[in-house]
């Protein structure tokens, strides 16, 4: 008989049931071990006490159908640590954990057994986590029903075998025993899916691959873990029992479908124990904390600390694992304490209240609200609350007049921002009476009408009395004197009497003055009493000036442009401006005067509207030029004022579009043909002079290049040297004594060098260039060629320093006929007379000015 076995590990639970494998047929069960029996419903019973056993019990369970056609067998293995005492205890054994063997028996008609071949099937395999071994530990044996006919090789593939994590499961290729190689961790991986293969020695597949499902059975190896070690919650004081406060949550990594992962909560301690040790309770399943007793008072205890324990195995203290966390419950304040006014302190300038409230500071339950309920009908006072101390302070918000009311009695009520909680047997507010005495001070004089407005026609002459601007003293119980003065008078038109406040003019009032603003002139005056200290009041006087017709109209514009032919161009629009206002301004009347007669003969004016008219030529043609046209303008005043204005009209030739031509514009400007020709000739002469100067500069530049100087004038910074284009200065300039150009005999380091140009700054380290040798008795005309040859040799000398270094061509010698130049030094005595330089001619004039006139400077 071909068999396949699977070891099944059961846990110590109350019932073990075989659920029928054939859903439509009844199955009977038999146990090969008399210590255990299986009922008709599949329940497994312990028939005797098996707690004294030290080794696991293993026995065979056989299942048959009601017709006797099918038989199933499996092996059951129970660990000794999971046995329970007492007969009748039952354990659950699920059909999904049974192994269906690769053989099936079917009875023949002659009551014999006939073998029927079928494919191999392996049910899910359950493996406990954290097994102690020994490893490898055999889990199941895989066997094909062809292994007796041919040699079979077994293998497994999948995650846990040949895929990561590798080599957790192995299989004996010959026997087909599959084993686990190390302890498993369900929290790391709860199941594995492998595939079993059966091939012959040549690698040919003998059976179709079969799926193996391995489930890791959970063990209670993880403690519950709280999400937070400290939880913060709050509940209002005076809360009723059963009020929810907060919820704590713990997570167990074990299987939550078993008791290993079922967490139960309990409260271990409460701090402080006020008013009782058990003010809160917790739901064992959900972790919700709620109140269980009344009497929570924030003014006594503001915070509770509760130690909460979470235990798995449904809270079993014997088998479960536990962990703890802290729940901090803050007691929130409600307005259960009314405010109280402890005392009131009133001074002359200050009145305050001391406040007391037991509720939580700086909350609506503690913040005070002060109200004045009586004694202040006019609203002179208000109470400001100190945000830090919550005390009240009476302040003045509306001016108080001592002469009207010198004392007040206020009724002050204080309450909280939040309403007093219901059920509190206290008044929600507290009240007090406040007596306030008003002190008299010196008040400033007051002008009854401020600003005071008066109306006059403009042109009021000087020394005219305009008004009396007097002030009143509010201090009725004190006799004081008021004196007046002027504070602001932009045009200096007014003066005020010092004792009675009478205002008179000092100049003519002109409405058209720049100091007027919208026909109003404004001045400011002071009224000062003789109190201690003196008080000053300010009053404003506004003078509205009524316009009179005192300004003549002025023609606008002052100049115009007209074409010489009346059929060309456009007429000139004219208007007028008047400093006066309506009705003393427009509409205006424009007329041409009778004198001169040419005005009406050449021009005509037509009215457009009340403020505008048009001026145009009366005749067909008027010679181009500048014309002064007089126009009489009259305003609409009563009586009207007139003014004759002169309009400068430029008459010029125009094109077909009515625009003045360029020639015409020049003609109008007053320039004739002769003047234009003169201007052109002047321009030509100016250009010729510029051209001549440019040619002269070019010529001078060319001469300078052809005859260079030893010293470039641009490099000569001496301002007292004059250069002339002279070749010689006399016979002395042509008499050269070259005998003085001798090498010094005392300079050995110079004499040791060959003849020619010498350098005294350093000695060359390579072969020097050959410089020209000066003849013993040189010809005076050869000096120039000698210098040029020496310069050329120096330029080609690789040992020579840069070109601007000094080269010694020769030594003049000690017997030079040239005198010493030390006599040119300045005399320190200051007695040197340089007046003789004035007799040396223009060349020494500069030196004569510098030195001869030094005494005068």
JSON list of N, CA and C in Angstrom, two decimals, residues 378 477 614:
[
{"chain": "A", "resi": 378, "resn": "UNK", "atom": "N", "xyz": [-24.45, 110.19, 31.17]},
{"chain": "A", "resi": 378, "resn": "UNK", "atom": "CA", "xyz": [-23.87, 110.84, 30.00]},
{"chain": "A", "resi": 378, "resn": "UNK", "atom": "C", "xyz": [-22.70, 110.06, 29.40]},
{"chain": "A", "resi": 477, "resn": "UNK", "atom": "N", "xyz": [-16.45, 130.06, 38.03]},
{"chain": "A", "resi": 477, "resn": "UNK", "atom": "CA", "xyz": [-16.29, 130.38, 39.45]},
{"chain": "A", "resi": 477, "resn": "UNK", "atom": "C", "xyz": [-14.98, 131.11, 39.71]},
{"chain": "A", "resi": 614, "resn": "UNK", "atom": "N", "xyz": [-13.90, 135.50, -33.93]},
{"chain": "A", "resi": 614, "resn": "UNK", "atom": "CA", "xyz": [-12.95, 135.17, -35.00]},
{"chain": "A", "resi": 614, "resn": "UNK", "atom": "C", "xyz": [-12.44, 136.44, -35.65]}
]
